[in-house]
């Protein structure tokens, strides 16, 4: 019985080694051929109409958000956002301006001084305030900028 196990294990081991060698030889010859048959022609998507439109939208410049003047306001005076700031898209169309935040010199939010319906802010005390504004064009390209406003009761500012 021991001898039959020994003969069987030698045959099994020889068979496994032979199968591995045949597998390696067949694999090296067969796999490159399969790969050649699988190669497909590349599609040129840049000629598609939607690709051209996507490229135009992606290459579009974000809107410009600028301050019109360098005025100094008195405490309690209404500052109308659309009269002080201007947002223009690439075609020259005027855009709506959103006020994201108003902060005083200490970093405290003063959004309670902003009236969204009237699009104006009334600053109750003098100081320097930072406004964070946002404008979005028709293609959803945003621009976010920070501006400083000076509120002072003295004529000519600080």
Coordinates of C-alpha atoms in Angstrom, one line a residue:
X1 CA 0.0 0.0 0.0
X2 CA 2.8 2.4 0.8
X3 CA 4.4 1.6 -2.5
X4 CA 1.2 2.4 -4.4
X5 CA 0.9 5.8 -2.6
X6 CA 4.5 6.6 -3.5
X7 CA 3.9 5.7 -7.2
X8 CA 0.7 7.7 -7.2
X9 CA 2.3 10.7 -5.6
X10 CA 5.2 10.7 -8.1
X11 CA 2.7 10.5 -10.9
X12 CA 0.5 13.2 -9.5
X13 CA 3.5 15.5 -8.9
X14 CA 4.8 14.9 -12.4
X15 CA 1.4 15.6 -13.8
X16 CA 1.1 18.9 -11.9
X17 CA 4.5 20.0 -13.1
X18 CA 3.7 19.0 -16.7
X19 CA 0.4 20.9 -16.6
X20 CA 2.1 24.0 -15.3
X21 CA 4.7 23.9 -18.0
X22 CA 2.1 23.4 -20.7
X23 CA 0.0 26.2 -19.3
X24 CA 2.9 28.6 -19.3
X25 CA 3.9 27.8 -22.9
X26 CA 0.3 27.9 -24.1
X27 CA -0.4 31.2 -22.2
X28 CA 2.6 33.0 -23.6
X29 CA 1.7 32.0 -27.1
X30 CA -2.1 32.4 -26.8
X31 CA -2.5 35.6 -24.8
X32 CA -0.8 38.0 -27.2
X33 CA -3.0 36.7 -30.0
X34 CA -6.1 37.2 -28.0
X35 CA -5.0 40.7 -27.2
X36 CA -4.5 41.6 -30.9
X37 CA -8.0 40.5 -31.7
X38 CA -9.4 42.6 -28.8
X39 CA -7.8 45.8 -30.0
X40 CA -10.5 48.3 -31.1
X41 CA -10.3 51.5 -33.0
X42 CA -10.3 54.6 -30.8
X43 CA -13.3 56.9 -31.1
X44 CA -12.7 60.6 -31.6
X45 CA -15.2 62.2 -29.3
X46 CA -13.9 65.7 -30.0
X47 CA -16.0 65.9 -33.2
X48 CA -19.3 65.4 -31.4
X49 CA -21.6 68.5 -31.1
X50 CA -22.1 68.1 -27.3
X51 CA -18.3 67.9 -26.9
X52 CA -17.9 71.3 -28.7
X53 CA -20.6 72.8 -26.4
X54 CA -19.0 71.4 -23.3
X55 CA -15.6 72.9 -24.4
X56 CA -17.2 76.3 -24.9
X57 CA -18.8 76.2 -21.5
X58 CA -15.6 75.0 -19.8
X59 CA -13.4 77.6 -21.5
X60 CA -15.9 80.4 -20.5
X61 CA -14.5 83.0 -18.2
X62 CA -16.2 83.4 -14.8
X63 CA -18.2 86.6 -14.3
X64 CA -16.4 89.8 -13.2
X65 CA -17.5 91.2 -9.8
X66 CA -16.2 94.8 -9.3
X67 CA -16.8 97.8 -7.0
X68 CA -18.1 100.9 -8.8
X69 CA -16.6 103.5 -6.5
X70 CA -14.7 104.2 -3.3
X71 CA -17.3 105.9 -1.2
X72 CA -17.4 106.3 2.6
X73 CA -20.8 105.9 4.3
X74 CA -22.1 107.2 7.6
X75 CA -23.4 104.8 10.3
X76 CA -27.1 104.3 9.8
X77 CA -26.9 105.1 6.1
X78 CA -28.3 102.5 3.7
X79 CA -25.8 100.9 1.3
X80 CA -27.5 99.5 -1.7
X81 CA -25.5 96.5 -2.9
X82 CA -26.4 96.8 -6.6
X83 CA -25.4 100.5 -6.7
X84 CA -22.0 99.9 -5.1
X85 CA -21.0 96.6 -6.8
X86 CA -21.5 95.3 -10.3
X87 CA -21.4 91.8 -11.8
X88 CA -21.0 91.2 -15.5
X89 CA -20.7 88.0 -17.4
X90 CA -18.6 87.3 -20.5
X91 CA -21.3 88.7 -22.9
X92 CA -21.7 91.9 -20.9
X93 CA -25.0 91.0 -19.2
X94 CA -25.5 92.3 -15.7
X95 CA -25.9 89.6 -13.1
X96 CA -27.6 89.4 -9.7
X97 CA -25.2 89.7 -6.7
X98 CA -25.6 87.5 -3.6
X99 CA -24.3 88.6 -0.3
X100 CA -22.8 85.6 1.4
X101 CA -21.4 87.2 4.5
X102 CA -20.7 90.6 6.2
X103 CA -18.0 90.7 8.8
X104 CA -16.7 93.4 11.1
X105 CA -13.1 94.1 11.8
X106 CA -13.2 91.4 14.6
X107 CA -14.5 88.7 12.3
X108 CA -18.1 88.8 13.8
X109 CA -20.9 88.2 11.3
X110 CA -23.2 91.2 10.8
X111 CA -25.7 89.6 8.4
X112 CA -28.5 90.9 10.6
X113 CA -27.8 94.3 9.1
X114 CA -28.5 93.1 5.6
X115 CA -32.0 93.3 4.2
X116 CA -32.3 90.8 1.4
X117 CA -35.6 92.1 0.0
X118 CA -34.3 95.6 -0.4
X119 CA -30.8 94.4 -1.3
X120 CA -29.2 96.9 1.1
X121 CA -27.3 96.9 4.3
X122 CA -27.5 99.4 7.1
X123 CA -24.3 99.5 9.2
X124 CA -25.1 100.8 12.7
X125 CA -21.5 101.5 13.9
X126 CA -18.4 102.9 12.3
X127 CA -15.6 100.7 11.2
X128 CA -14.3 98.6 8.4
X129 CA -16.5 95.8 7.1
X130 CA -15.7 92.9 4.8
X131 CA -18.4 91.8 2.4
X132 CA -18.2 88.4 0.7
X133 CA -20.2 88.5 -2.6
X134 CA -21.0 86.0 -5.2
X135 CA -22.2 86.2 -8.8
X136 CA -23.3 83.3 -11.1
X137 CA -23.7 83.5 -14.8
X138 CA -26.2 81.6 -17.0
X139 CA -23.8 78.7 -17.4
X140 CA -23.5 78.3 -13.6
X141 CA -19.9 79.7 -13.5
X142 CA -19.5 81.4 -10.1
X143 CA -17.3 84.2 -8.8
X144 CA -16.8 84.9 -5.1
X145 CA -14.9 88.0 -4.0
X146 CA -14.3 89.9 -0.8
X147 CA -14.6 93.7 -0.6
X148 CA -14.1 96.2 2.2
X149 CA -16.4 99.0 3.1
X150 CA -15.6 101.9 5.3
X151 CA -18.3 103.3 7.6
X152 CA -17.3 106.5 9.4
X153 CA -19.2 109.5 10.7
X154 CA -16.4 112.0 10.0
X155 CA -16.4 113.8 6.7
X156 CA -13.8 112.4 4.4
X157 CA -13.4 109.2 6.4
X158 CA -10.7 108.1 8.7

